[in-house]
Each structure stands twice: as C-alpha cells, then as structure tokens.
XYZ file of C-alpha atoms in Angstrom:
253
model
C 0.000 0.000 0.000
C 1.347 3.434 -0.917
C 1.693 6.217 1.632
C -1.192 8.102 0.050
C -3.544 5.116 0.217
C -2.541 4.390 3.815
C -3.182 7.964 4.971
C -6.442 8.274 3.045
C -7.688 5.070 4.690
C -6.945 6.619 8.085
C -8.853 9.770 7.131
C -11.843 7.661 6.094
C -11.742 5.808 9.415
C -11.563 9.109 11.304
C -14.330 10.883 9.363
C -16.511 13.031 11.635
C -20.309 13.055 11.572
C -21.486 16.517 10.484
C -25.236 15.854 10.472
C -27.688 17.367 12.927
C -27.226 14.201 14.993
C -23.476 14.753 15.297
C -21.827 15.182 18.725
C -21.378 18.903 18.094
C -25.055 19.578 17.455
C -26.229 17.218 20.198
C -23.944 18.992 22.680
C -25.314 22.352 21.588
C -28.906 21.128 21.977
C -28.131 19.890 25.484
C -26.315 23.026 26.641
C -28.260 25.812 24.929
C -31.041 25.899 27.598
C -28.407 26.267 30.337
C -26.603 28.982 28.368
C -29.809 30.881 27.601
C -30.884 30.727 31.252
C -27.480 32.138 32.205
C -27.108 34.864 29.580
C -30.721 35.652 28.776
C -31.255 38.451 26.286
C -27.523 38.995 25.866
C -26.878 35.633 24.157
C -27.048 36.088 20.406
C -25.719 32.704 19.252
C -24.232 29.372 20.305
C -22.381 27.851 17.358
C -19.987 24.958 16.711
C -16.541 26.370 16.151
C -12.985 25.113 16.324
C -11.959 21.986 14.425
C -15.524 20.895 13.684
C -16.334 24.123 11.842
C -12.967 24.131 10.055
C -13.204 20.546 8.847
C -10.019 19.551 10.693
C -11.463 17.289 13.381
C -11.008 13.527 13.753
C -13.517 11.128 15.276
C -11.046 9.817 17.832
C -9.229 12.924 18.912
C -10.947 16.246 19.394
C -13.356 17.966 21.729
C -16.468 19.768 20.558
C -16.007 23.546 20.618
C -19.011 25.807 21.112
C -18.641 29.567 20.797
C -21.052 31.684 22.830
C -21.460 35.141 21.303
C -22.819 37.857 23.595
C -24.079 41.181 22.272
C -21.888 44.305 22.687
C -24.212 45.823 25.307
C -23.729 42.918 27.734
C -23.139 44.744 31.035
C -20.860 42.250 32.792
C -17.086 42.413 32.507
C -15.304 39.661 30.594
C -14.128 38.141 33.865
C -17.668 38.187 35.283
C -18.969 36.538 32.097
C -16.414 33.752 32.405
C -16.946 33.162 36.121
C -20.742 33.346 36.087
C -20.855 30.859 33.207
C -18.615 28.594 35.286
C -21.092 28.872 38.170
C -24.112 28.295 35.924
C -22.576 25.114 34.512
C -21.768 23.918 38.023
C -25.322 24.635 39.210
C -26.667 22.647 36.235
C -24.780 19.566 37.412
C -21.706 19.801 35.225
C -18.120 19.888 36.474
C -16.513 22.721 34.488
C -12.742 23.119 34.159
C -11.065 26.469 33.587
C -8.976 26.335 30.395
C -7.729 29.861 29.715
C -10.385 31.263 27.327
C -12.672 28.226 27.533
C -14.540 26.128 30.058
C -14.300 22.380 29.581
C -17.132 20.046 30.551
C -18.279 16.508 29.833
C -21.688 15.981 28.230
C -22.415 12.265 28.177
C -19.455 10.774 26.324
C -18.505 14.098 24.722
C -15.847 16.562 25.865
C -17.056 20.101 25.217
C -15.113 23.372 25.314
C -17.307 26.448 25.785
C -15.809 29.792 24.764
C -17.799 32.876 25.843
C -17.028 36.121 24.040
C -18.482 39.621 23.899
C -18.897 41.122 20.432
C -16.962 44.378 20.342
C -19.356 46.361 18.129
C -22.305 45.629 15.863
C -20.113 46.647 12.907
C -17.667 43.742 13.273
C -17.581 40.097 14.273
C -14.514 40.699 16.460
C -15.008 39.462 20.020
C -13.283 40.065 23.331
C -12.432 36.977 25.395
C -11.313 36.611 28.995
C -7.978 34.847 29.511
C -8.202 33.242 32.927
C -4.567 32.130 33.168
C -3.225 35.670 32.802
C -6.307 37.446 34.230
C -6.473 39.636 31.149
C -8.374 39.771 27.870
C -7.709 39.304 24.187
C -9.406 40.138 20.918
C -10.097 37.464 18.341
C -12.445 36.619 15.515
C -13.629 33.023 15.446
C -15.106 33.394 11.957
C -11.783 34.653 10.620
C -10.068 31.567 12.064
C -12.629 29.327 10.369
C -12.331 31.156 7.050
C -8.505 31.088 7.030
C -8.331 27.329 7.606
C -11.181 26.409 5.270
C -9.828 28.632 2.481
C -6.346 27.135 2.781
C -7.839 23.723 1.971
C -5.284 21.746 3.969
C -7.736 19.759 6.065
C -6.355 16.281 5.132
C -2.785 17.170 6.094
C -3.965 18.904 9.248
C -6.052 15.913 10.331
C -3.104 13.549 9.900
C -0.819 15.834 11.925
C -3.464 16.075 14.650
C -3.639 12.286 14.857
C 0.158 12.159 15.041
C 0.057 14.786 17.829
C -2.542 12.860 19.814
C -0.823 9.514 19.400
C 2.431 11.034 20.652
C 0.799 12.823 23.594
C 2.067 16.237 22.482
C 0.854 19.550 23.893
C 0.106 21.337 20.621
C -3.057 23.516 20.592
C -5.195 22.959 17.513
C -5.260 26.609 16.391
C -1.473 26.738 16.559
C -1.140 23.410 14.729
C -3.541 24.452 11.963
C -1.630 27.652 11.294
C 1.710 25.814 11.306
C 0.446 23.379 8.661
C -0.590 26.334 6.488
C 2.816 27.964 7.015
C 4.725 24.797 6.186
C 2.774 24.114 2.990
C 2.362 27.634 1.656
C 4.857 27.089 -1.190
C 4.339 23.358 -1.678
C 2.323 22.209 -4.674
C 2.728 18.442 -4.449
C -0.421 16.432 -5.138
C 0.764 13.620 -2.873
C -0.824 13.654 0.585
C 2.051 11.614 1.999
C 4.658 14.010 0.640
C 2.766 17.025 1.998
C 2.555 15.482 5.459
C 6.297 14.840 5.302
C 6.858 18.506 4.425
C 4.983 19.494 7.588
C 7.003 17.049 9.696
C 10.234 18.435 8.230
C 9.123 21.942 9.155
C 8.336 20.800 12.691
C 11.707 19.052 12.912
C 13.777 22.043 11.824
C 11.914 25.377 11.692
C 9.107 25.116 14.220
C 10.773 26.232 17.452
C 11.790 29.626 16.048
C 8.595 30.237 14.028
C 6.476 33.158 15.234
C 2.753 32.556 14.726
C 0.138 35.228 15.338
C -3.641 35.208 15.493
C -4.868 35.956 11.934
C -7.473 38.304 13.391
C -5.186 40.015 15.917
C -1.474 40.438 15.242
C -0.853 41.346 18.883
C -1.967 37.885 19.988
C 1.143 35.732 19.513
C -0.181 32.182 19.458
C 3.309 30.673 19.419
C 3.861 32.130 22.890
C 1.222 29.744 24.253
C 3.813 26.952 24.395
C 7.036 26.917 26.362
C 10.363 26.251 24.681
C 10.336 22.821 26.304
C 6.923 22.074 24.759
C 8.176 23.157 21.336
C 11.331 21.078 21.649
C 9.211 18.029 22.469
C 7.287 18.545 19.222
C 10.534 19.041 17.312
C 12.008 15.811 18.708
C 8.841 13.834 17.963
C 8.942 15.058 14.345
C 12.591 14.069 14.028
C 11.770 10.590 15.338
C 8.863 10.315 12.880
C 11.063 11.234 9.928
C 13.513 8.507 10.890
C 10.840 5.785 10.617
C 10.801 3.409 7.680
C 7.030 3.051 7.327
C 3.918 5.174 7.697
C 2.534 2.636 10.139
C 5.329 3.614 12.528
C 4.504 7.331 12.203
C 0.731 7.449 12.529
C -2.008 4.874 12.943
C-alpha cells in the first residue's frame, strides 16, 4: 500500500459526523437551555466552532467547541462573564474546568469546550475573550479563524498531523497546529498527501521552534507564545523521530 492510500484510509476511518445528529449539534442542543438561562437576552448565538467548523477534526481525537457570542451591550465584565458561566454550569450539574479562554465540561461521552465572548461592536464580528490564566483579555475573531483554515484547503494534512500529535501525547493547541500546517505548505504544490505530510514534519523538525505565529485576526496575539520552549522542543524531537521511521505505520495509525 502506498503512503497516500494508507493515509487516506486513516482519514476515512476518522471521518466526523457533520449531520444534525453529530456530537457537536447534540452537545449544543443539550447546553443551549443552560446557556440561555445564564445569559438571557444577551446571548445572540451558540455555534460549533474550532476543528468541527474548520473541517479539521477527527472522530477519535478532538473535543467539541461551542462559541457563545454575547451582544456588545452585555453589562458584565469579561471576567464576570467567564466566572458566572462557570457557576451556571456547576449549578446545572456539570463539572466545568477552567482552560484559559474556555470552560471544559463533559456531556455524556462528549468533551465540550465552551468559549464565551463579547462582540466588540455591531459593525464587526470581532469578540473580546477573557484569559483566565493571565487574568487579562484578548481580541479574536472566530469566523476569521474558520475562514482562514477552510480557504487554505489543507484539512487532510492537518487531520493527519493532529492524529500524530494525539498519538504522541504532544501539547500542541489545535489553532497553533492548523496555522503551522498552512505555514509549512504555503509554497508546496505536491499532489501527494504523503509528501505534503512529510513537508509538515520536516518543518516541525527544523523550523518550528523559532517560528512566530500570530492570530490571523489580531497580530498582537502571539499564538506561538502559548507553548514553552520545552513544549516546542518536544514537538521538534517527535517530528525528528517520525522522519527517521521506515514506514507510515510507525509514524501514525
């Protein structure tokens, strides 16, 4: 079996349900009443975001991300929004975990990350988010993130690298990983999936640690700062080990 056939078979195995009965939509249906009771008139939407919306998720490896958009006139501070949502989830019987800009919970067999954000003005889809780890805030645009990844069209390569990340137990946030794949392949025009994945691994093995990656919707938000040098070196070493393997079955399964 060629590398391309092997990797495409993995992608077929890891295909994610995108119907209305998918985990993402079932999680939203379960949580929307809790969210609406918490935010009331200030909640304007609860939408699947992250890997699911970008087409870069795998059945075995990712959480469901739900973005909660609050209208600009929401009176609470970003910190109050974050903490009161935490309390509302707790009161509803969930066990939320604080994860910087998101709150992680378990809904049945599904891990869900809830990201509350306040729209900055009615003239833009930019949102302000609370960053609990630094007790500060940041600006981002979830739709811009989705559009950048979907337009790049590198979902197959990204999904394989995410599986490789998960199977190696690497700390490599999905947004960061998605942007690195785009960076690594920006001048590569190979039609071979296997060769394109190897290009990404070569980038991770030699250029990743020094690469500066910023939020495509906010240049002041340096996403590459979210990992320590030690975390980046672990990714670099794992990529070097992968490149030394003699078969795809030894790299990703």
